[in-house]
Short mmCIF file of C-alpha atoms in Angstrom, two decimals:
data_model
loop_
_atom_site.label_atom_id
_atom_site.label_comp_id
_atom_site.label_asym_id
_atom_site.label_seq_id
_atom_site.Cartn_x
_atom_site.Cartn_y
_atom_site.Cartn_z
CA UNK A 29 -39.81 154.19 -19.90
CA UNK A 30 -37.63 153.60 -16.65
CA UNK A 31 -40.18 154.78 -13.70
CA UNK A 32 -38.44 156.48 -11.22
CA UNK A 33 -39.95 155.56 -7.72
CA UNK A 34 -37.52 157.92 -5.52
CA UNK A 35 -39.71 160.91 -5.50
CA UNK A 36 -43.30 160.35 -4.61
CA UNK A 37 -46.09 162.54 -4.39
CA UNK A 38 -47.18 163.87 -0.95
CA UNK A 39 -51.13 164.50 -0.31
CA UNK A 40 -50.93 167.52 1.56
CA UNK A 41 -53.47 169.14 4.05
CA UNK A 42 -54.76 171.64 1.17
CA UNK A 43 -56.28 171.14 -2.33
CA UNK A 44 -53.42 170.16 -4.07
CA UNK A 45 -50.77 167.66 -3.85
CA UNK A 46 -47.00 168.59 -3.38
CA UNK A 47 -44.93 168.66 -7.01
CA UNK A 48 -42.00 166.55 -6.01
CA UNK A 49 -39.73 167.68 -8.82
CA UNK A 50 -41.34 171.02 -9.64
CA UNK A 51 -38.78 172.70 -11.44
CA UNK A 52 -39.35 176.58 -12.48
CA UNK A 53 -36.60 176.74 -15.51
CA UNK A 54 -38.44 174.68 -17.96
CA UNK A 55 -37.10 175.20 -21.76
CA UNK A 56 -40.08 173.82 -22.95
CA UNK A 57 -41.77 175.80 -25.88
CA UNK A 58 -44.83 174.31 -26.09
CA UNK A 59 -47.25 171.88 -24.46
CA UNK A 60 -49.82 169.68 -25.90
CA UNK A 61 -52.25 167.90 -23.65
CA UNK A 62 -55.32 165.88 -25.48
CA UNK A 63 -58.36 164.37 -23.57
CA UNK A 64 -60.75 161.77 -24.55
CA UNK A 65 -63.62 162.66 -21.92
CA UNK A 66 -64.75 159.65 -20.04
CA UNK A 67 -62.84 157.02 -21.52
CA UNK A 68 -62.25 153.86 -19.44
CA UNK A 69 -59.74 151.62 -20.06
CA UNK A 70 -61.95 149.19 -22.40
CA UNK A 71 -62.81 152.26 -24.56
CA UNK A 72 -58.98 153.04 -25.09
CA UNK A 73 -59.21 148.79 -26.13
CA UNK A 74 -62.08 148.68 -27.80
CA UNK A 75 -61.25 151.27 -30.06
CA UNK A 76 -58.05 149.95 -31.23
CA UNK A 77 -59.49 146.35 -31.48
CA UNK A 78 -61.76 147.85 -34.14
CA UNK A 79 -59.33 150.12 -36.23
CA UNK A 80 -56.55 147.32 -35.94
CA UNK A 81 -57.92 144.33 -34.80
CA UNK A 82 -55.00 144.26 -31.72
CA UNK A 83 -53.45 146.72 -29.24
CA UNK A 84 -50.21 148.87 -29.62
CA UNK A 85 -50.89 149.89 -33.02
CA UNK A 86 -51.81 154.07 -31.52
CA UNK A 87 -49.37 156.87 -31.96
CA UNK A 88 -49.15 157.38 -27.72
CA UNK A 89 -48.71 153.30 -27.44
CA UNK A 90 -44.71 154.67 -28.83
CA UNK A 91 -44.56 156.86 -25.79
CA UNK A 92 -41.92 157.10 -23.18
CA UNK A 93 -44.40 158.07 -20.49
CA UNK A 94 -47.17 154.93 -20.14
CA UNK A 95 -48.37 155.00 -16.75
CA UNK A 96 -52.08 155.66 -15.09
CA UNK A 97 -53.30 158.48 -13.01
CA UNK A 98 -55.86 158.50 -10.17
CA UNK A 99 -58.95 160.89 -10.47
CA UNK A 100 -60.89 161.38 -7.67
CA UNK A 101 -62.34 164.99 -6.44
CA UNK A 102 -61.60 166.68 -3.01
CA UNK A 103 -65.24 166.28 -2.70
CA UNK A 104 -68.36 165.24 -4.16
CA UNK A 105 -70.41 167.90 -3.44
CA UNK A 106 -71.72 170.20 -5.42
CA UNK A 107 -70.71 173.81 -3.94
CA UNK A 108 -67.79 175.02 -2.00
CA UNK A 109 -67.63 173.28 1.92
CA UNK A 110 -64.99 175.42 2.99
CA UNK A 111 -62.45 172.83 3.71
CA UNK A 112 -59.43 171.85 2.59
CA UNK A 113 -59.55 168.54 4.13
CA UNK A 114 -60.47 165.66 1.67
CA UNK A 115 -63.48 164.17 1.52
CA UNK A 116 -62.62 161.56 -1.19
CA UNK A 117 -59.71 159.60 -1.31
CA UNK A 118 -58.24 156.70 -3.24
CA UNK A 119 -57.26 153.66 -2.94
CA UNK A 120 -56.10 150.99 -5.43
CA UNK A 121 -56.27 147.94 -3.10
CA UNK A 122 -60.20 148.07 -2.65
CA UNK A 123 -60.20 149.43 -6.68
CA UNK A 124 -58.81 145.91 -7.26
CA UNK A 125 -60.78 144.18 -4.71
CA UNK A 126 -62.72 141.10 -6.12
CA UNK A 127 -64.76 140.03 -2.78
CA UNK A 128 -68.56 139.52 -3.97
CA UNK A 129 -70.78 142.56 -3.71
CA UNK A 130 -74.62 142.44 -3.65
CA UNK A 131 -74.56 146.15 -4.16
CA UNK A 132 -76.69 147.70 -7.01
CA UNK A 133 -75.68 150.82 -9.06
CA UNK A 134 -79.49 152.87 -10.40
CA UNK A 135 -78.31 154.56 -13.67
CA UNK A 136 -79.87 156.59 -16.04
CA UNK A 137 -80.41 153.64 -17.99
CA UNK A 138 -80.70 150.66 -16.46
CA UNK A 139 -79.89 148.81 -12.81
CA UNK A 140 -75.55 147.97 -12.62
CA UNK A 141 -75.27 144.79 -10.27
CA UNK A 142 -71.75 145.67 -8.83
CA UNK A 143 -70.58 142.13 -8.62
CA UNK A 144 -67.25 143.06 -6.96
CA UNK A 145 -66.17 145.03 -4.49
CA UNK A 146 -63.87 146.67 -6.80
CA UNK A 147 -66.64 147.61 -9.01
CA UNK A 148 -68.83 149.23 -6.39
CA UNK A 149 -65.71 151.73 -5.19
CA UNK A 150 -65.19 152.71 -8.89
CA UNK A 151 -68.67 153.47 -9.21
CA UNK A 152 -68.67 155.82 -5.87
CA UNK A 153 -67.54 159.13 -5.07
CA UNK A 154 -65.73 159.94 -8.26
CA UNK A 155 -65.36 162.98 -10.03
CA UNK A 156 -66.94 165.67 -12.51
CA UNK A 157 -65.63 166.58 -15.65
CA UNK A 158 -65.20 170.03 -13.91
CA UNK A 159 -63.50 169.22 -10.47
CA UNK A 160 -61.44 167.30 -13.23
CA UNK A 161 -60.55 169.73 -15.63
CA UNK A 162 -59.42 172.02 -12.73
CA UNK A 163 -57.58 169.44 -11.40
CA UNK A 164 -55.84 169.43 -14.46
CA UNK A 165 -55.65 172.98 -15.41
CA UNK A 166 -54.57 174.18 -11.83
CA UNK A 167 -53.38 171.62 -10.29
CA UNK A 168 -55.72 172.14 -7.31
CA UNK A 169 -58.46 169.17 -5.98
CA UNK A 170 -61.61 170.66 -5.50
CA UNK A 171 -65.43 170.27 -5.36
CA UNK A 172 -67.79 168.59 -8.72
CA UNK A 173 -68.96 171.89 -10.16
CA UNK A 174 -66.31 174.03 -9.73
CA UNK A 175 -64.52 175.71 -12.92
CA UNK A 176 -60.99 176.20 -11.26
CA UNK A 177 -62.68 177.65 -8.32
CA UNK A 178 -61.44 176.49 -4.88
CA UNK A 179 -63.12 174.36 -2.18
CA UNK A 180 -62.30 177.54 -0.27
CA UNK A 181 -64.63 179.99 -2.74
CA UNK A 182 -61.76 181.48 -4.47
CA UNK A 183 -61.00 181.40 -7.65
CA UNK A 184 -57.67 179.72 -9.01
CA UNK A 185 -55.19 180.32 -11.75
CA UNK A 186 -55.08 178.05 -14.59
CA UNK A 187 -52.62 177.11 -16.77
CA UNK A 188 -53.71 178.46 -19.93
CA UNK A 189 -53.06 181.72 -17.80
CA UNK A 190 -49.72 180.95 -16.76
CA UNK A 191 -49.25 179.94 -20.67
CA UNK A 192 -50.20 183.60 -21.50
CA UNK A 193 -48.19 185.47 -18.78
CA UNK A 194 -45.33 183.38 -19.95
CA UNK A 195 -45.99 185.32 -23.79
CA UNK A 196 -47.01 182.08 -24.78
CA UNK A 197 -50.47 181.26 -27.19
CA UNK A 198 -52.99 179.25 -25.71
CA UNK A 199 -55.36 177.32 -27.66
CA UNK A 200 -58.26 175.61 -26.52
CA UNK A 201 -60.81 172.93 -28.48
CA UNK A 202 -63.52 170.41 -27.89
CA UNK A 203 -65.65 168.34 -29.82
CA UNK A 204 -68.78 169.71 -28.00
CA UNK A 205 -69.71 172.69 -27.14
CA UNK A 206 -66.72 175.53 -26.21
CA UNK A 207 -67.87 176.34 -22.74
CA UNK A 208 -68.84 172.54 -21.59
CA UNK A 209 -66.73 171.69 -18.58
CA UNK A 210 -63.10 170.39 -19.89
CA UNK A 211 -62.65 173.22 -22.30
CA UNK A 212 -63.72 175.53 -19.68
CA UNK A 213 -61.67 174.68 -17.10
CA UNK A 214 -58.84 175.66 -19.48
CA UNK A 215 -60.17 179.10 -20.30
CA UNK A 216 -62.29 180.70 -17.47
CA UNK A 217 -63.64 180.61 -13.89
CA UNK A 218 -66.58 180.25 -12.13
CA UNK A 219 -68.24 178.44 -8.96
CA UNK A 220 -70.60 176.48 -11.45
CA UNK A 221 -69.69 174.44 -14.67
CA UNK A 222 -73.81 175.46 -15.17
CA UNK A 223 -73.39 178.75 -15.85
CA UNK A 224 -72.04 178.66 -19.55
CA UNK A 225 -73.41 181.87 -20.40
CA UNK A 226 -71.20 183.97 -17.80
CA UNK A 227 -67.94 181.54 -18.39
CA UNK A 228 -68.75 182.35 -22.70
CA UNK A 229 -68.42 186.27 -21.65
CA UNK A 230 -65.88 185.97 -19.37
CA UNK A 231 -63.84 183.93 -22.27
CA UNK A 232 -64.68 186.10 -24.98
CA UNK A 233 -64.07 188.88 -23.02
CA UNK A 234 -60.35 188.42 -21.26
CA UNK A 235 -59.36 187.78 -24.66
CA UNK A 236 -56.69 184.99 -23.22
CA UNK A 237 -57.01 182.24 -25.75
CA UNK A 238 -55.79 182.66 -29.76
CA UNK A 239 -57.72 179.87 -30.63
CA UNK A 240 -60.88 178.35 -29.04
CA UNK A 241 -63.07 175.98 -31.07
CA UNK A 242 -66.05 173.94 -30.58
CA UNK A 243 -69.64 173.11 -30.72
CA UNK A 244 -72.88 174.99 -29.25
CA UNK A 245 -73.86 177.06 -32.18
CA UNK A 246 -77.13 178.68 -32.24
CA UNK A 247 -78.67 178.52 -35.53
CA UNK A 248 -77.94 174.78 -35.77
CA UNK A 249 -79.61 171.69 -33.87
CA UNK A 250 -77.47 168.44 -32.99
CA UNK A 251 -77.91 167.12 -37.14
CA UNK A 252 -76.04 170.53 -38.62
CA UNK A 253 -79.22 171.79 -39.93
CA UNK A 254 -80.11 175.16 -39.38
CA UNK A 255 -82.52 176.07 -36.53
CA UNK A 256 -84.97 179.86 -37.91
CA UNK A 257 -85.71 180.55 -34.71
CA UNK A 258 -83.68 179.52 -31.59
CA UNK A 259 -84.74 180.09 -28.27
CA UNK A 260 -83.07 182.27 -25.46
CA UNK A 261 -81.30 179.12 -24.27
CA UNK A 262 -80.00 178.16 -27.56
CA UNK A 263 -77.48 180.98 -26.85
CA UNK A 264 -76.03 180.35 -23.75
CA UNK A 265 -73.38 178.30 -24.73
CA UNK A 266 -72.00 180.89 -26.61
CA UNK A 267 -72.64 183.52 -24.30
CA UNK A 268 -76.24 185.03 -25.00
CA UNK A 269 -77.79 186.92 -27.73
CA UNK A 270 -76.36 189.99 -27.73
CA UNK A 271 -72.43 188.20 -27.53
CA UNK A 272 -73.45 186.17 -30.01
CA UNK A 273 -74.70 189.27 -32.33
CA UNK A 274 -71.41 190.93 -31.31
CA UNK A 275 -69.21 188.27 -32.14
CA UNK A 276 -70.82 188.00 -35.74
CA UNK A 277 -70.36 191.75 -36.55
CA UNK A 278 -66.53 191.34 -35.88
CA UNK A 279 -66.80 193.54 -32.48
CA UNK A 280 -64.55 191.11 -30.21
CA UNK A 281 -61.14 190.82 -30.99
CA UNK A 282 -61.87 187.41 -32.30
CA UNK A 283 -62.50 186.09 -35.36
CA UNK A 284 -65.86 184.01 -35.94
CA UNK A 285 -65.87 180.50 -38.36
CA UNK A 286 -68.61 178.67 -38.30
CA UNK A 287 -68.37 176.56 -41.72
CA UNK A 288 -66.30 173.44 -42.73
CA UNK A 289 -64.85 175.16 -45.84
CA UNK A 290 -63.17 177.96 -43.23
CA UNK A 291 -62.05 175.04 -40.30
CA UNK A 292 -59.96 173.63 -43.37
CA UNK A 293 -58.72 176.92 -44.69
CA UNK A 294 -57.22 177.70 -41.16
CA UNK A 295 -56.21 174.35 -40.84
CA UNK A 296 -54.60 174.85 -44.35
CA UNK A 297 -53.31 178.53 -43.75
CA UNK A 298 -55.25 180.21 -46.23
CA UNK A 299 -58.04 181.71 -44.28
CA UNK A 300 -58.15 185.36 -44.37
CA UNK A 301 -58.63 186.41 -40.39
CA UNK A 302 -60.31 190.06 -41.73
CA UNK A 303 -56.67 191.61 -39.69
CA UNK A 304 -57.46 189.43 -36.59
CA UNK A 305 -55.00 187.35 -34.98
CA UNK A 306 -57.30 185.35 -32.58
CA UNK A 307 -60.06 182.63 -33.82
CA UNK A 308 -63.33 181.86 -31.96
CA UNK A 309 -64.58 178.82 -34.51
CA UNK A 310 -68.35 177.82 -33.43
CA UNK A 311 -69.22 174.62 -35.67
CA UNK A 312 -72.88 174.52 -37.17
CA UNK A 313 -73.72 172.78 -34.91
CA UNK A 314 -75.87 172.69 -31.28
CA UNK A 315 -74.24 169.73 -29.37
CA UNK A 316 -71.11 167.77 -30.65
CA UNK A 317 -69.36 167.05 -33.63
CA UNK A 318 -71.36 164.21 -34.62
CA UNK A 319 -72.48 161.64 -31.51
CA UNK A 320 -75.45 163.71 -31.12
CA UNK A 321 -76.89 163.07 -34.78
CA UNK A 322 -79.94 160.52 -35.40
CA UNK A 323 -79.66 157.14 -35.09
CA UNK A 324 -77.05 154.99 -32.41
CA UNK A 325 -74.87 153.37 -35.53
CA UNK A 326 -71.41 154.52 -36.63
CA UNK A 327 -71.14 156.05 -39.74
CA UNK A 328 -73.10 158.57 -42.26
CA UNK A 329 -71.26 161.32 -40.87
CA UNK A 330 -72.37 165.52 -41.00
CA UNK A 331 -71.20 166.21 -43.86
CA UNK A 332 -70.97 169.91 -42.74
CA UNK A 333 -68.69 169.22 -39.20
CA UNK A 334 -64.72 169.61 -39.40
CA UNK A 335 -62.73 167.03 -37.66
CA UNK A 336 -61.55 167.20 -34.72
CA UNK A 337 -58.17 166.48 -36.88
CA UNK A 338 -58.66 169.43 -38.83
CA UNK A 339 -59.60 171.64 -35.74
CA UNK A 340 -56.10 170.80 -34.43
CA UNK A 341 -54.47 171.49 -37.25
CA UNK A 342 -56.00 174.72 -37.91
CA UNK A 343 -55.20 175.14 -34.31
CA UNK A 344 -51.59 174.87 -34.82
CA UNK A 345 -51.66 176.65 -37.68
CA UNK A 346 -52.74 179.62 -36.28
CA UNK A 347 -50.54 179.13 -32.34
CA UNK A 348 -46.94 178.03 -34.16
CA UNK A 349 -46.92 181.75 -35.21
CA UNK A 350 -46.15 182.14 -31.81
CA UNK A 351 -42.62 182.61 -31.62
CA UNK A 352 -42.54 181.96 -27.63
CA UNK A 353 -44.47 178.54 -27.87
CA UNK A 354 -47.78 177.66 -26.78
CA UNK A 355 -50.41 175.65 -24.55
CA UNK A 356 -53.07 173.70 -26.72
CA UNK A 357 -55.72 171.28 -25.11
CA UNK A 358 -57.71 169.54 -27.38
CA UNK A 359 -60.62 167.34 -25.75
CA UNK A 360 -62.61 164.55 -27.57
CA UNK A 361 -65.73 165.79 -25.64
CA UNK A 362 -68.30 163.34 -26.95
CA UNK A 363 -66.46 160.15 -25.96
CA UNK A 364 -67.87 160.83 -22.65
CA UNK A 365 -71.64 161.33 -23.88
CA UNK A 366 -71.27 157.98 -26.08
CA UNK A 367 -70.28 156.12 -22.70
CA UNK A 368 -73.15 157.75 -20.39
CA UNK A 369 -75.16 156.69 -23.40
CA UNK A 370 -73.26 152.92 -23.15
CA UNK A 371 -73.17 153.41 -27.25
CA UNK A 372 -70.26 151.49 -27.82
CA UNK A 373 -70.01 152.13 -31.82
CA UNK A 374 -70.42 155.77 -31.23
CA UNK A 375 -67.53 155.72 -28.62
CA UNK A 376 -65.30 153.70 -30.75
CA UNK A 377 -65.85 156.03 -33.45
CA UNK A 378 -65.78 159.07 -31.39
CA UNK A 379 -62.00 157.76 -29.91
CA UNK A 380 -61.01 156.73 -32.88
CA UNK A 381 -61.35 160.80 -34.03
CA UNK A 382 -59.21 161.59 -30.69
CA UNK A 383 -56.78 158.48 -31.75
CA UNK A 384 -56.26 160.00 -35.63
CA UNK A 385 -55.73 163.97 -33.90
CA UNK A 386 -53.07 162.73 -31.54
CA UNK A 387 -51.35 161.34 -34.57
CA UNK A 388 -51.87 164.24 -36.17
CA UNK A 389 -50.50 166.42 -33.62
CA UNK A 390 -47.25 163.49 -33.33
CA UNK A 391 -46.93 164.43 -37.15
CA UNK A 392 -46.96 168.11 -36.17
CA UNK A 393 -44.19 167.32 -34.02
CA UNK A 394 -41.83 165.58 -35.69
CA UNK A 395 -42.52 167.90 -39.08
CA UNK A 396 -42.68 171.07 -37.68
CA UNK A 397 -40.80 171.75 -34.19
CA UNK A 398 -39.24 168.82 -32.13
CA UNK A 399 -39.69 166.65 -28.92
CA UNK A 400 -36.99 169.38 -27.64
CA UNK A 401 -39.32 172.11 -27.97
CA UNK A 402 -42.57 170.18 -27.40
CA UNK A 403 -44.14 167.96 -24.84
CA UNK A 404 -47.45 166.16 -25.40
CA UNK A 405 -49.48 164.83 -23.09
CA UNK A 406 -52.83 162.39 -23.56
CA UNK A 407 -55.06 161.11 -21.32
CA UNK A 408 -58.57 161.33 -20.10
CA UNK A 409 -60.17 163.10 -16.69
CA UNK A 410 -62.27 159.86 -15.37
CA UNK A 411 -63.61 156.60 -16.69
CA UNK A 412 -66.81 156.19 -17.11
CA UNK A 413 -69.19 153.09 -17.96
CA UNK A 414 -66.69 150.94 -16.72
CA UNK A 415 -66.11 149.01 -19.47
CA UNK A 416 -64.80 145.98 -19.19
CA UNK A 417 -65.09 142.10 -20.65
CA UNK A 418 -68.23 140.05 -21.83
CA UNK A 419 -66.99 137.89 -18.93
CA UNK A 420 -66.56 140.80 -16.93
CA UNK A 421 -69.31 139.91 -14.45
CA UNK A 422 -67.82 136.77 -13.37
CA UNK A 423 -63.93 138.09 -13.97
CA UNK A 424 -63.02 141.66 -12.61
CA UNK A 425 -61.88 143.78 -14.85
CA UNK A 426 -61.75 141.40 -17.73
CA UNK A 427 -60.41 142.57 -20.96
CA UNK A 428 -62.16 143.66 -23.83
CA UNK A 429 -62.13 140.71 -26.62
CA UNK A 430 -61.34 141.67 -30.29
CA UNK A 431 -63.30 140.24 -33.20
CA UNK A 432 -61.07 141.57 -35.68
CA UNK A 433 -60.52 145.02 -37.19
CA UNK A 434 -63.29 146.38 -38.65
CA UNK A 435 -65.81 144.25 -35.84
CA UNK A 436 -67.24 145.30 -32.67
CA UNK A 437 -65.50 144.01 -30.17
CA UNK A 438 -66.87 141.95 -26.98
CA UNK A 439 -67.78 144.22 -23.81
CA UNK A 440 -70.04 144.49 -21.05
CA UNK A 441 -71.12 147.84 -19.46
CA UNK A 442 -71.13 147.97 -15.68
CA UNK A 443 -72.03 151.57 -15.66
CA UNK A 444 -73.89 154.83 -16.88
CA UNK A 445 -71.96 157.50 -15.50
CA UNK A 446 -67.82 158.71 -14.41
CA UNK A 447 -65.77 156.28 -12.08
CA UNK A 448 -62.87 156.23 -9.86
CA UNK A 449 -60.67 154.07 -12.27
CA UNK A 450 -57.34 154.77 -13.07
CA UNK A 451 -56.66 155.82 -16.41
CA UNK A 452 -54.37 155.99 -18.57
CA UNK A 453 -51.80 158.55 -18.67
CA UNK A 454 -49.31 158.81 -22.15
CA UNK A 455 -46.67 161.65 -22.50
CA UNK A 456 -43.77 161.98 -24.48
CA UNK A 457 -41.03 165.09 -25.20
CA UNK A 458 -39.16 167.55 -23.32
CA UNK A 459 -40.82 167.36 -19.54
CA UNK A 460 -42.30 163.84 -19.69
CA UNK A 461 -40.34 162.49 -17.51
CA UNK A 462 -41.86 164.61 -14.63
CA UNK A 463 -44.76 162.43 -14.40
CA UNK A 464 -42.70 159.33 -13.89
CA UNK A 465 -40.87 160.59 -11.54
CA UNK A 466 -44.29 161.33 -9.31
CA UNK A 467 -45.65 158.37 -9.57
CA UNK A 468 -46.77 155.20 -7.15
CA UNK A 469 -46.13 151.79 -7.55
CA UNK A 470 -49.70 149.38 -7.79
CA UNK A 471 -49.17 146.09 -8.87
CA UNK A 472 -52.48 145.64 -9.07
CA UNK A 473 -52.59 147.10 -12.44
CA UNK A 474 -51.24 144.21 -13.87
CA UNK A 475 -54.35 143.07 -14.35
CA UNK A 476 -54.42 145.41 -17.65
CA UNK A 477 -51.94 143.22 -19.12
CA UNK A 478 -49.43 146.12 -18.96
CA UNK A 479 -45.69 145.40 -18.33
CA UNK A 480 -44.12 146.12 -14.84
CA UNK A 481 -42.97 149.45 -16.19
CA UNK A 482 -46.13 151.13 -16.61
CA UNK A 483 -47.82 149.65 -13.19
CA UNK A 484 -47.46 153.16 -11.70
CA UNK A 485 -50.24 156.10 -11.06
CA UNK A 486 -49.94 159.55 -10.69
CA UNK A 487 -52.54 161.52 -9.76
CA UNK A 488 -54.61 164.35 -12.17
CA UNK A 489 -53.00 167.29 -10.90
CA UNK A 490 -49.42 166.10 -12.11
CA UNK A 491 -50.48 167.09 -15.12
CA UNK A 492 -50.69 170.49 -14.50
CA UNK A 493 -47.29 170.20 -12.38
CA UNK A 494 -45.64 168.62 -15.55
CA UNK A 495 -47.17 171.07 -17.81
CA UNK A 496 -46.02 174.21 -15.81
CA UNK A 497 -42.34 172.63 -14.55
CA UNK A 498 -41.43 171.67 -18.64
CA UNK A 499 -42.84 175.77 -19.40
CA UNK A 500 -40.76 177.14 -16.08
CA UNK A 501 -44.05 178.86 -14.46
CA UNK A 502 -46.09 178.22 -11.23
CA UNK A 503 -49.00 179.99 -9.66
CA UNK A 504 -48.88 180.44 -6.00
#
């Protein structure tokens, strides 16, 4: 990776920032972005400490993208303000700043002494998964909440939109539920990430995805066993009763999985779609994949939960039919909800799922189309439990410490809830130099260990730049 420093990004006066290099003939075919909710830079460590006992062992570490990106809302609060002027900002001297701080962070679980000043501005004014995802998906900075809806109260076009306008396939999955925020934000619109009921109907309903997959089934609670008699609210992730009803009788234009067996048929190509071409797959379960089962340990797995490695593939299965290409996001949802939770052999075994489906999808790649045709992109939309060190109290931003594959590393948790960090921002194949080519110099980030190369940050919304410039659309 040569970074190429020449064309910067400009924060203009609106929601978005200017695309320096935004190109509209991309020959791109198809797109691949993957998101491991919430996932600081120790949990990207930690988890490949544990699987490998050492760092640069993951499919994305091979990349010729390896920068960060910068993650920060237009503004924290929680409806429109009618502005397009920022009310958040970032910047990566005080991020990095390591003058003591008697400042005290009141979690959900605990009290956070900041320590540094550094620490205290990650732990401020940072984003949603929401404000995220549309940042992401539309390339537009807005309020936490919004689900690609404007600071302005309008909605926005996404690019799962452009995708489809573009005869592309779009495919969307999560490992929780299907209308949570980052899977949303890649399918529908609305002023509230809250309102999953309207966002399932409006998805369902517009028809625009070929594949969406995830969690939030009715008839199962968050250990795959079957629930006789869900409430009202069991249903709103999935749209309400009577959606719900309709989607089982076949009366959308998508068709319904729900069990392992069928995930791996699709995944396999053998699953008979009853003359449908689109998939809606609900897994039996309320809540995630797996994080939300009993106990805190790793391990003893639902037996009855697909992958999030077979989702994909069953994913790809079903949008490579697509002779024009397609957009896929595929979220590891849950990594999030292990760090809120400050879990950390949950989170390391909830990224290790994302690590194993980006490899999968790298295998996809190379076996079946080509980094000519395809560009993938991985990364996550904030940090969160600012993980960091044992020593990471008295050292800012100390590294995780490995114990050797197969032991739980060394960390401390400074945090319950999303940051301001950087994070780290992977792409390879046709169009991946377009995020390179956007990004700022910080030297700060050295203190990751990373070479000089990948001590650059772009910001969220180049994603969606890079995604639409490699595909040759754009959205007004």
């Amino acid at each position: 990776m040569r970074p190429i420093t020449a064309l910067l990004i400009g924060l203009m006066a609106t929601t978005a920032f200017a695309p320096a290099a935004f190109a509209q003939d991309g020959d791109t075919k198809n797109v691949i972005l993957l998101i491991t909710d919430g996932a600081s830079m120790g949990t990207w460590d930690a988890a490949s400490y544990y699987e490998f006992g050492g760092l640069g062992h993951q499919p994305y570490d091979a990349f010729d993208v390896k920068i960060f990106a910068s993650t920060h809302p237009l503004t924290t609060s929680g409806s429109a303000t009618m502005t397009e002027e920022p009310e958040v900002g970032f910047d990566p001297a005080e991020l990095w700043s390591t003058a003591s701080s008697d400042a005290i962070y009141d979690g959900n679980l605990g009290k956070y002494p900041a320590y540094f000043a550094g620490y205290d501005y990650a732990r401020t004014s940072y984003t949603d998964s929401a404000a995220a995802g549309t940042a992401l998906s539309t390339g537009h900075k807005t309020y936490n909440g919004a689900m690609n809806w404007s600071n302005m109260d309008t909605q926005l076009t996404n690019i799962g939109e452009l995708a489809v306008e573009s005869g592309r396939a779009l495919g969307v999955l999560s490992s929780v539920q299907w209308t949570h925020a980052t899977p949303a934000a890649f399918l529908g619109h609305n002023r509230s990430r809250n309102n999953y009921a309207e966002l399932a109907n409006e998805i369902i309903g517009s028809g625009i995805a070929t594949v969406i997959m995830g969690a939030g089934h009715p008839y199962y609670d968050t250990n795959g066993e079957p629930v006789e008699n869900p409430t009202e609210r069991s249903f709103r992730y999935v749209g309400g009763l009577d959606t719900w009803t309709s989607l089982v009788k076949g009366e959308t234009a998508y068709k319904l999985i729900e069990t392992r067996a069928d995930f791996e048929a699709l995944a396999a190509g053998e699953l008979d779609l009853d003359g449908k071409t689109k998939v809606l797959g609900t897994v039996q379960n309320g809540a995630t994949l797996q994080f939300n089962r009993d106990g805190v340990a790793a391990g003893d797995l639902l037996d009855n939960q697909p992958s999030l490695v077979t989702m994909t593939k069953g994913a790809l299965e079903l949008l490579s039919q697509d002779e024009d290409g397609f957009f896929l996001m595929v979220e590891g949802g849950a990594v999030d909800w292990a760090a809120h939770a400050n879990n950390l052999p949950r989170i390391i075994e909830e990224q290790m799922d994302f690590n194993h489906t980006v490899a999968a999808v790298v295998d996809w790649v190379e076996t079946n189309s080509s980094w000519d045709d395809t560009l993938v992109m991985v990364t996550t939309d904030h940090g969160n439990g600012l993980l960091v060190g044992p020593d990471g109290h008295d050292n800012a931003y100390s590294p995780v410490v490995s114990q050797g594959a197969g032991a739980l590393p060394l960390v401390s948790w400074n945090s319950d809830t999303h940051t301001r960090e950087l994070i780290p921002l992977f792409a390879h194949g046709n169009g991946a130099e377009y995020l390179s080519a956007n990004a700022k110099a910080d030297a700060g980030l050295a203190i990751y260990n990373v070479p000089e190369a990948s001590q650059y940050y772009a910001d969220n919304t180049d994603v969606f730049f890079a995604a639409a410039a490699a595909m040759g659309v754009s959205a007004e």
